[in-house]
PDB file of C-alpha atoms in Angstrom:
ATOM      1  CA  UNK A   1     -52.101 -61.959-143.107  1.00 96.00           C
ATOM      2  CA  UNK A   2     -48.906 -63.522-142.665  1.00 98.00           C
ATOM      3  CA  UNK A   3     -48.642 -67.398-143.226  1.00 99.00           C
ATOM      4  CA  UNK A   4     -45.822 -69.468-142.813  1.00 98.00           C
ATOM      5  CA  UNK A   5     -45.095 -72.722-144.570  1.00 98.00           C
ATOM      6  CA  UNK A   6     -43.034 -75.506-142.467  1.00 98.00           C
ATOM      7  CA  UNK A   7     -40.810 -77.253-145.213  1.00 96.00           C
ATOM      8  CA  UNK A   8     -40.673 -74.453-147.392  1.00 96.00           C
ATOM      9  CA  UNK A   9     -37.814 -75.687-149.498  1.00 96.00           C
ATOM     10  CA  UNK A  10     -39.377 -78.677-150.156  1.00 92.00           C
ATOM     11  CA  UNK A  11     -40.906 -79.912-153.477  1.00 86.00           C
ATOM     12  CA  UNK A  12     -44.249 -79.112-152.199  1.00 90.00           C
ATOM     13  CA  UNK A  13     -43.293 -76.243-150.200  1.00 95.00           C
ATOM     14  CA  UNK A  14     -41.596 -74.267-152.734  1.00 95.00           C
ATOM     15  CA  UNK A  15     -44.535 -74.412-155.050  1.00 95.00           C
ATOM     16  CA  UNK A  16     -46.853 -73.108-151.943  1.00 97.00           C
ATOM     17  CA  UNK A  17     -44.970 -70.487-151.579  1.00 98.00           C
ATOM     18  CA  UNK A  18     -45.235 -69.134-155.359  1.00 97.00           C
ATOM     19  CA  UNK A  19     -48.579 -69.546-154.944  1.00 97.00           C
ATOM     20  CA  UNK A  20     -48.469 -67.331-151.489  1.00 98.00           C
ATOM     21  CA  UNK A  21     -46.731 -64.873-153.317  1.00 98.00           C
ATOM     22  CA  UNK A  22     -49.301 -64.599-156.099  1.00 97.00           C
ATOM     23  CA  UNK A  23     -52.214 -64.091-153.916  1.00 96.00           C
ATOM     24  CA  UNK A  24     -53.823 -60.998-152.995  1.00 93.00           C
ATOM     25  CA  UNK A  25     -53.828 -60.314-149.012  1.00 94.00           C
ATOM     26  CA  UNK A  26     -51.029 -62.266-148.213  1.00 98.00           C
ATOM     27  CA  UNK A  27     -48.873 -59.742-146.862  1.00 97.00           C
ATOM     28  CA  UNK A  28     -45.353 -61.863-145.766  1.00 98.00           C
ATOM     29  CA  UNK A  29     -44.716 -65.619-146.101  1.00 98.00           C
ATOM     30  CA  UNK A  30     -42.308 -67.068-143.600  1.00 98.00           C
ATOM     31  CA  UNK A  31     -40.451 -69.956-145.097  1.00 98.00           C
ATOM     32  CA  UNK A  32     -39.455 -72.265-142.349  1.00 98.00           C
ATOM     33  CA  UNK A  33     -36.745 -75.016-143.418  1.00 97.00           C
ATOM     34  CA  UNK A  34     -33.204 -76.253-141.784  1.00 94.00           C
ATOM     35  CA  UNK A  35     -31.530 -75.439-144.853  1.00 93.00           C
ATOM     36  CA  UNK A  36     -29.535 -71.908-144.665  1.00 92.00           C
ATOM     37  CA  UNK A  37     -29.173 -71.342-148.352  1.00 95.00           C
ATOM     38  CA  UNK A  38     -33.144 -70.440-148.788  1.00 95.00           C
ATOM     39  CA  UNK A  39     -32.853 -67.263-150.792  1.00 96.00           C
ATOM     40  CA  UNK A  40     -30.714 -69.174-153.269  1.00 96.00           C
ATOM     41  CA  UNK A  41     -33.137 -71.865-153.519  1.00 95.00           C
ATOM     42  CA  UNK A  42     -36.305 -69.956-154.603  1.00 96.00           C
ATOM     43  CA  UNK A  43     -34.292 -67.594-156.537  1.00 92.00           C
ATOM     44  CA  UNK A  44     -35.714 -67.268-160.154  1.00 91.00           C
ATOM     45  CA  UNK A  45     -38.935 -69.379-159.059  1.00 93.00           C
ATOM     46  CA  UNK A  46     -40.842 -66.016-157.295  1.00 95.00           C
ATOM     47  CA  UNK A  47     -40.596 -62.977-156.417  1.00 95.00           C
ATOM     48  CA  UNK A  48     -39.154 -62.876-152.457  1.00 96.00           C
ATOM     49  CA  UNK A  49     -39.504 -59.322-151.404  1.00 96.00           C
ATOM     50  CA  UNK A  50     -42.524 -60.651-149.041  1.00 97.00           C
ATOM     51  CA  UNK A  51     -40.493 -63.941-148.108  1.00 98.00           C
ATOM     52  CA  UNK A  52     -38.451 -63.998-144.917  1.00 97.00           C
ATOM     53  CA  UNK A  53     -36.760 -67.371-144.209  1.00 97.00           C
ATOM     54  CA  UNK A  54     -36.556 -68.921-141.016  1.00 97.00           C
ATOM     55  CA  UNK A  55     -33.759 -71.942-140.194  1.00 96.00           C
ATOM     56  CA  UNK A  56     -35.051 -73.195-136.399  1.00 93.00           C
ATOM     57  CA  UNK A  57     -32.811 -73.938-134.052  1.00 91.00           C
ATOM     58  CA  UNK A  58     -32.781 -76.543-130.638  1.00 89.00           C
ATOM     59  CA  UNK A  59     -35.898 -78.368-130.017  1.00 89.00           C
ATOM     60  CA  UNK A  60     -38.035 -78.154-132.954  1.00 90.00           C
ATOM     61  CA  UNK A  61     -41.330 -78.077-130.835  1.00 92.00           C
ATOM     62  CA  UNK A  62     -40.403 -74.806-129.195  1.00 94.00           C
ATOM     63  CA  UNK A  63     -38.862 -73.412-132.325  1.00 95.00           C
ATOM     64  CA  UNK A  64     -41.854 -73.965-134.355  1.00 96.00           C
ATOM     65  CA  UNK A  65     -44.026 -72.472-131.570  1.00 96.00           C
ATOM     66  CA  UNK A  66     -41.737 -68.977-131.579  1.00 96.00           C
ATOM     67  CA  UNK A  67     -42.394 -69.009-135.557  1.00 96.00           C
ATOM     68  CA  UNK A  68     -46.229 -69.756-135.100  1.00 97.00           C
ATOM     69  CA  UNK A  69     -46.864 -67.352-132.320  1.00 96.00           C
ATOM     70  CA  UNK A  70     -46.153 -64.413-135.353  1.00 95.00           C
ATOM     71  CA  UNK A  71     -48.495 -65.380-137.982  1.00 98.00           C
ATOM     72  CA  UNK A  72     -51.873 -66.034-139.043  1.00 98.00           C
ATOM     73  CA  UNK A  73     -52.218 -69.144-140.249  1.00 99.00           C
ATOM     74  CA  UNK A  74     -49.655 -72.371-140.902  1.00 99.00           C
ATOM     75  CA  UNK A  75     -48.970 -75.041-144.045  1.00 98.00           C
ATOM     76  CA  UNK A  76     -47.066 -77.842-142.556  1.00 98.00           C
ATOM     77  CA  UNK A  77     -45.436 -79.596-145.515  1.00 95.00           C
ATOM     78  CA  UNK A  78     -42.810 -81.137-143.523  1.00 93.00           C
ATOM     79  CA  UNK A  79     -41.957 -84.632-143.443  1.00 88.00           C
ATOM     80  CA  UNK A  80     -45.046 -86.608-141.748  1.00 89.00           C
ATOM     81  CA  UNK A  81     -42.794 -87.913-139.096  1.00 91.00           C
ATOM     82  CA  UNK A  82     -42.698 -84.269-137.403  1.00 94.00           C
ATOM     83  CA  UNK A  83     -46.481 -83.402-138.115  1.00 96.00           C
ATOM     84  CA  UNK A  84     -47.637 -83.987-134.402  1.00 97.00           C
ATOM     85  CA  UNK A  85     -45.166 -81.489-133.186  1.00 97.00           C
ATOM     86  CA  UNK A  86     -46.304 -78.878-135.562  1.00 98.00           C
ATOM     87  CA  UNK A  87     -50.021 -79.585-134.838  1.00 98.00           C
ATOM     88  CA  UNK A  88     -49.022 -79.255-131.321  1.00 98.00           C
ATOM     89  CA  UNK A  89     -47.301 -76.042-131.574  1.00 98.00           C
ATOM     90  CA  UNK A  90     -50.006 -74.775-133.642  1.00 98.00           C
ATOM     91  CA  UNK A  91     -52.781 -75.448-130.934  1.00 98.00           C
ATOM     92  CA  UNK A  92     -50.330 -73.692-127.913  1.00 98.00           C
ATOM     93  CA  UNK A  93     -50.007 -70.501-130.181  1.00 98.00           C
ATOM     94  CA  UNK A  94     -53.898 -71.036-131.468  1.00 98.00           C
ATOM     95  CA  UNK A  95     -52.603 -70.397-134.868  1.00 99.00           C
ATOM     96  CA  UNK A  96     -54.819 -72.611-137.343  1.00 99.00           C
ATOM     97  CA  UNK A  97     -53.180 -75.387-139.487  1.00 99.00           C
ATOM     98  CA  UNK A  98     -53.303 -77.002-143.190  1.00 98.00           C
ATOM     99  CA  UNK A  99     -51.597 -80.044-143.552  1.00 97.00           C
ATOM    100  CA  UNK A 100     -51.602 -82.680-146.433  1.00 92.00           C
ATOM    101  CA  UNK A 101     -50.894 -85.924-144.568  1.00 91.00           C
ATOM    102  CA  UNK A 102     -53.301 -88.008-143.010  1.00 90.00           C
ATOM    103  CA  UNK A 103     -55.449 -87.335-139.970  1.00 92.00           C
ATOM    104  CA  UNK A 104     -55.315 -90.805-137.798  1.00 90.00           C
ATOM    105  CA  UNK A 105     -51.797 -90.213-136.321  1.00 92.00           C
ATOM    106  CA  UNK A 106     -52.923 -87.323-134.729  1.00 96.00           C
ATOM    107  CA  UNK A 107     -56.681 -87.827-134.099  1.00 96.00           C
ATOM    108  CA  UNK A 108     -56.159 -88.399-130.153  1.00 98.00           C
ATOM    109  CA  UNK A 109     -55.302 -84.049-130.261  1.00 98.00           C
ATOM    110  CA  UNK A 110     -58.837 -83.252-131.351  1.00 98.00           C
ATOM    111  CA  UNK A 111     -59.513 -82.321-127.947  1.00 98.00           C
ATOM    112  CA  UNK A 112     -57.114 -80.393-127.489  1.00 98.00           C
ATOM    113  CA  UNK A 113     -57.299 -78.294-130.177  1.00 98.00           C
ATOM    114  CA  UNK A 114     -61.068 -77.948-129.834  1.00 98.00           C
ATOM    115  CA  UNK A 115     -60.729 -76.652-125.957  1.00 98.00           C
ATOM    116  CA  UNK A 116     -58.165 -74.057-127.930  1.00 98.00           C
ATOM    117  CA  UNK A 117     -60.239 -73.007-130.345  1.00 98.00           C
ATOM    118  CA  UNK A 118     -57.839 -73.898-133.157  1.00 98.00           C
ATOM    119  CA  UNK A 119     -59.006 -74.964-136.545  1.00 98.00           C
ATOM    120  CA  UNK A 120     -56.604 -77.894-137.755  1.00 98.00           C
ATOM    121  CA  UNK A 121     -57.069 -78.726-140.914  1.00 97.00           C
ATOM    122  CA  UNK A 122     -55.456 -82.698-142.271  1.00 97.00           C
ATOM    123  CA  UNK A 123     -55.865 -84.356-145.532  1.00 94.00           C
ATOM    124  CA  UNK A 124     -55.709 -81.273-147.541  1.00 93.00           C
ATOM    125  CA  UNK A 125     -53.341 -82.509-150.516  1.00 90.00           C
ATOM    126  CA  UNK A 126     -54.608 -84.542-153.925  1.00 89.00           C
ATOM    127  CA  UNK A 127     -54.894 -87.496-152.469  1.00 88.00           C
ATOM    128  CA  UNK A 128     -56.386 -86.980-149.881  1.00 89.00           C
ATOM    129  CA  UNK A 129     -57.835 -84.020-150.561  1.00 92.00           C
ATOM    130  CA  UNK A 130     -59.151 -82.951-153.645  1.00 94.00           C
ATOM    131  CA  UNK A 131     -60.426 -86.301-154.195  1.00 91.00           C
ATOM    132  CA  UNK A 132     -62.561 -86.029-151.033  1.00 90.00           C
ATOM    133  CA  UNK A 133     -63.892 -83.087-152.138  1.00 93.00           C
ATOM    134  CA  UNK A 134     -64.998 -84.945-155.778  1.00 92.00           C
ATOM    135  CA  UNK A 135     -66.109 -87.554-153.426  1.00 86.00           C
ATOM    136  CA  UNK A 136     -68.882 -85.607-151.683  1.00 89.00           C
ATOM    137  CA  UNK A 137     -69.812 -83.281-154.625  1.00 92.00           C
ATOM    138  CA  UNK A 138     -70.553 -86.590-156.699  1.00 88.00           C
ATOM    139  CA  UNK A 139     -72.568 -87.944-153.761  1.00 86.00           C
ATOM    140  CA  UNK A 140     -74.653 -84.957-153.373  1.00 89.00           C
ATOM    141  CA  UNK A 141     -75.728 -85.019-157.175  1.00 91.00           C
ATOM    142  CA  UNK A 142     -77.509 -88.805-156.165  1.00 89.00           C
ATOM    143  CA  UNK A 143     -79.806 -90.516-153.915  1.00 88.00           C
ATOM    144  CA  UNK A 144     -78.171 -93.814-153.678  1.00 88.00           C
ATOM    145  CA  UNK A 145     -74.548 -95.092-154.918  1.00 89.00           C
ATOM    146  CA  UNK A 146     -73.484 -98.752-155.629  1.00 92.00           C
ATOM    147  CA  UNK A 147     -70.146 -97.913-156.464  1.00 93.00           C
ATOM    148  CA  UNK A 148     -67.422 -95.510-156.292  1.00 92.00           C
ATOM    149  CA  UNK A 149     -63.949 -95.600-156.978  1.00 94.00           C
ATOM    150  CA  UNK A 150     -60.754 -93.122-156.328  1.00 93.00           C
ATOM    151  CA  UNK A 151     -57.834 -93.301-158.794  1.00 95.00           C
ATOM    152  CA  UNK A 152     -54.461 -90.778-158.277  1.00 93.00           C
ATOM    153  CA  UNK A 153     -51.395 -90.982-159.526  1.00 90.00           C
ATOM    154  CA  UNK A 154     -48.370 -88.988-160.887  1.00 87.00           C
ATOM    155  CA  UNK A 155     -46.884 -90.145-163.561  1.00 90.00           C
ATOM    156  CA  UNK A 156     -44.157 -89.236-166.087  1.00 92.00           C
ATOM    157  CA  UNK A 157     -44.781 -89.252-170.042  1.00 90.00           C
ATOM    158  CA  UNK A 158     -43.470 -91.572-171.866  1.00 85.00           C
ATOM    159  CA  UNK A 159     -40.558 -89.965-172.928  1.00 86.00           C
ATOM    160  CA  UNK A 160     -39.176 -89.059-169.573  1.00 87.00           C
ATOM    161  CA  UNK A 161     -39.904 -92.616-168.413  1.00 86.00           C
ATOM    162  CA  UNK A 162     -37.126 -94.685-166.940  1.00 85.00           C
ATOM    163  CA  UNK A 163     -37.218 -98.298-166.710  1.00 86.00           C
ATOM    164  CA  UNK A 164     -37.746-100.937-164.314  1.00 89.00           C
ATOM    165  CA  UNK A 165     -40.359 -98.213-162.529  1.00 89.00           C
ATOM    166  CA  UNK A 166     -41.345 -95.951-165.184  1.00 92.00           C
ATOM    167  CA  UNK A 167     -41.508 -93.501-162.875  1.00 92.00           C
ATOM    168  CA  UNK A 168     -39.989 -90.221-161.533  1.00 86.00           C
ATOM    169  CA  UNK A 169     -40.175 -88.510-157.890  1.00 81.00           C
ATOM    170  CA  UNK A 170     -42.742 -85.727-157.814  1.00 73.00           C
ATOM    171  CA  UNK A 171     -42.769 -85.497-154.043  1.00 70.00           C
ATOM    172  CA  UNK A 172     -41.435 -86.916-150.950  1.00 72.00           C
ATOM    173  CA  UNK A 173     -39.747 -90.143-152.046  1.00 80.00           C
ATOM    174  CA  UNK A 174     -40.161 -91.493-148.334  1.00 82.00           C
ATOM    175  CA  UNK A 175     -43.252 -91.521-148.646  1.00 80.00           C
ATOM    176  CA  UNK A 176     -43.640 -93.061-152.071  1.00 85.00           C
ATOM    177  CA  UNK A 177     -41.660 -96.044-150.388  1.00 89.00           C
ATOM    178  CA  UNK A 178     -43.641 -95.896-147.253  1.00 88.00           C
ATOM    179  CA  UNK A 179     -47.218 -95.882-149.751  1.00 90.00           C
ATOM    180  CA  UNK A 180     -45.815 -99.115-151.019  1.00 94.00           C
ATOM    181  CA  UNK A 181     -46.533-101.025-147.781  1.00 94.00           C
ATOM    182  CA  UNK A 182     -49.914 -99.815-146.794  1.00 94.00           C
ATOM    183  CA  UNK A 183     -52.653-101.690-145.613  1.00 97.00           C
ATOM    184  CA  UNK A 184     -55.900-101.271-147.418  1.00 98.00           C
ATOM    185  CA  UNK A 185     -59.894-101.775-147.284  1.00 98.00           C
ATOM    186  CA  UNK A 186     -62.132-102.288-149.923  1.00 97.00           C
ATOM    187  CA  UNK A 187     -65.556-103.027-150.403  1.00 97.00           C
ATOM    188  CA  UNK A 188     -66.733-106.114-152.477  1.00 97.00           C
ATOM    189  CA  UNK A 189     -70.416-107.143-152.784  1.00 96.00           C
ATOM    190  CA  UNK A 190     -71.082-104.949-149.951  1.00 94.00           C
ATOM    191  CA  UNK A 191     -68.394-106.772-147.868  1.00 95.00           C
ATOM    192  CA  UNK A 192     -65.356-105.326-146.064  1.00 96.00           C
ATOM    193  CA  UNK A 193     -62.099-106.744-147.834  1.00 98.00           C
ATOM    194  CA  UNK A 194     -58.862-106.073-146.554  1.00 98.00           C
ATOM    195  CA  UNK A 195     -55.968-106.434-148.390  1.00 98.00           C
ATOM    196  CA  UNK A 196     -52.847-106.558-146.260  1.00 98.00           C
ATOM    197  CA  UNK A 197     -49.843-104.545-147.011  1.00 96.00           C
ATOM    198  CA  UNK A 198     -47.995-107.461-147.925  1.00 96.00           C
ATOM    199  CA  UNK A 199     -50.425-108.110-150.441  1.00 97.00           C
ATOM    200  CA  UNK A 200     -50.800-104.718-152.048  1.00 98.00           C
ATOM    201  CA  UNK A 201     -48.791-105.798-155.490  1.00 98.00           C
ATOM    202  CA  UNK A 202     -50.155-108.941-155.451  1.00 97.00           C
ATOM    203  CA  UNK A 203     -54.186-109.219-155.088  1.00 98.00           C
ATOM    204  CA  UNK A 204     -57.354-109.860-157.151  1.00 97.00           C
ATOM    205  CA  UNK A 205     -57.965-105.642-157.094  1.00 98.00           C
ATOM    206  CA  UNK A 206     -55.005-104.944-159.530  1.00 98.00           C
ATOM    207  CA  UNK A 207     -56.186-104.002-162.554  1.00 98.00           C
ATOM    208  CA  UNK A 208     -55.889-101.508-165.606  1.00 98.00           C
ATOM    209  CA  UNK A 209     -57.535 -98.972-166.793  1.00 97.00           C
ATOM    210  CA  UNK A 210     -57.798 -97.018-170.015  1.00 97.00           C
ATOM    211  CA  UNK A 211     -57.211 -93.291-169.808  1.00 94.00           C
ATOM    212  CA  UNK A 212     -57.539 -91.072-173.109  1.00 93.00           C
ATOM    213  CA  UNK A 213     -54.740 -89.900-174.607  1.00 90.00           C
ATOM    214  CA  UNK A 214     -52.264 -91.931-172.506  1.00 89.00           C
ATOM    215  CA  UNK A 215     -53.452 -95.164-172.818  1.00 93.00           C
ATOM    216  CA  UNK A 216     -53.743 -98.311-170.031  1.00 96.00           C
ATOM    217  CA  UNK A 217     -52.314 -97.323-166.742  1.00 97.00           C
ATOM    218  CA  UNK A 218     -52.027-100.014-163.998  1.00 98.00           C
ATOM    219  CA  UNK A 219     -54.255 -99.366-160.629  1.00 98.00           C
ATOM    220  CA  UNK A 220     -53.306-101.308-157.214  1.00 98.00           C
ATOM    221  CA  UNK A 221     -55.236-100.793-153.955  1.00 98.00           C
ATOM    222  CA  UNK A 222     -53.967 -98.085-151.794  1.00 95.00           C
ATOM    223  CA  UNK A 223     -55.691 -96.573-149.080  1.00 93.00           C
ATOM    224  CA  UNK A 224     -59.042 -97.637-146.527  1.00 95.00           C
ATOM    225  CA  UNK A 225     -62.015 -96.648-148.735  1.00 94.00           C
ATOM    226  CA  UNK A 226     -64.327 -97.697-146.012  1.00 94.00           C
ATOM    227  CA  UNK A 227     -63.503 -94.567-143.619  1.00 91.00           C
ATOM    228  CA  UNK A 228     -64.224 -92.228-146.479  1.00 89.00           C
ATOM    229  CA  UNK A 229     -67.629 -93.698-147.600  1.00 88.00           C
ATOM    230  CA  UNK A 230     -68.958 -94.257-144.678  1.00 88.00           C
ATOM    231  CA  UNK A 231     -69.308 -90.410-144.536  1.00 86.00           C
ATOM    232  CA  UNK A 232     -71.338 -90.407-147.452  1.00 86.00           C
ATOM    233  CA  UNK A 233     -75.008 -90.905-146.581  1.00 84.00           C
ATOM    234  CA  UNK A 234     -75.630 -91.482-150.248  1.00 81.00           C
ATOM    235  CA  UNK A 235     -73.327 -94.505-150.102  1.00 82.00           C
ATOM    236  CA  UNK A 236     -75.203 -96.650-147.225  1.00 82.00           C
ATOM    237  CA  UNK A 237     -76.055 -99.486-149.906  1.00 85.00           C
ATOM    238  CA  UNK A 238     -72.497 -99.039-151.380  1.00 90.00           C
ATOM    239  CA  UNK A 239     -71.813-102.901-153.224  1.00 94.00           C
ATOM    240  CA  UNK A 240     -68.010-101.743-154.363  1.00 95.00           C
ATOM    241  CA  UNK A 241     -65.680 -99.005-153.531  1.00 96.00           C
ATOM    242  CA  UNK A 242     -61.737 -99.135-153.354  1.00 97.00           C
ATOM    243  CA  UNK A 243     -59.112 -96.341-153.530  1.00 96.00           C
ATOM    244  CA  UNK A 244     -56.461 -96.848-155.887  1.00 97.00           C
ATOM    245  CA  UNK A 245     -52.975 -95.467-157.370  1.00 96.00           C
ATOM    246  CA  UNK A 246     -52.161 -95.372-160.971  1.00 96.00           C
ATOM    247  CA  UNK A 247     -48.869 -96.016-162.419  1.00 96.00           C
ATOM    248  CA  UNK A 248     -47.485 -97.487-165.910  1.00 96.00           C
ATOM    249  CA  UNK A 249     -48.420-101.123-166.322  1.00 96.00           C
ATOM    250  CA  UNK A 250     -45.642-103.314-164.358  1.00 95.00           C
ATOM    251  CA  UNK A 251     -45.407-100.953-161.223  1.00 96.00           C
ATOM    252  CA  UNK A 252     -47.050-103.976-159.055  1.00 97.00           C
ATOM    253  CA  UNK A 253     -44.525-107.168-160.865  1.00 96.00           C
ATOM    254  CA  UNK A 254     -41.576-105.027-159.450  1.00 95.00           C
ATOM    255  CA  UNK A 255     -42.870-104.205-155.992  1.00 95.00           C
ATOM    256  CA  UNK A 256     -44.571-107.882-155.147  1.00 95.00           C
ATOM    257  CA  UNK A 257     -40.999-109.948-155.097  1.00 93.00           C
ATOM    258  CA  UNK A 258     -39.614-107.279-152.422  1.00 87.00           C
TER     259      UNK A 258
END
């Protein structure tokens, strides 16, 4: 099997390539990135014998289509603004695609993907992704659910914290910034409650939770809880739900004035 990794030299892309190299059945990994020094960037991380490096030239859409025409599947880890072009190239070449990004911005491409008979699997990261798998797994264990909350966050260990944010970039910093100005939808007392982006770090839903081995972490709204719980049959009578990001305490106090 040949797998292309779009954005293969990024923080997530390099990890994906290392995993693919260790995967049985993957004969070749195509690392697609704009940097010309791919082998040097991956040197020492993994065995590069089965990794082929491609630097796309010209318009991004046709360039991606040329690459995808010669692989069995593709992992899209490009910056979110390029997601649409990656998906369009996958549809044009009938190449199954997996991406960590939200589906909303490309929902209109679903009919074209269906007509082409190609699978486009979105939201396959940690959040959204693994959290949604846990949602469904938990829901299957209950006849009904009255409350369900999702907490997710990447934080540095205490000795690595740097004030004032007490945070280290572990993925795409542009998206870290974008996620600090995101509308959220909660469910409280069985009713839909909208938290506009401007109030994301100044609202009554911000709270702290105690995590064993870590201590107190701050949770703030970050996403549309209603969108996902509506997919769960066991959650029809839901009274409360929220999607929260976790950070060390003080995060919202820093961002609120901004």
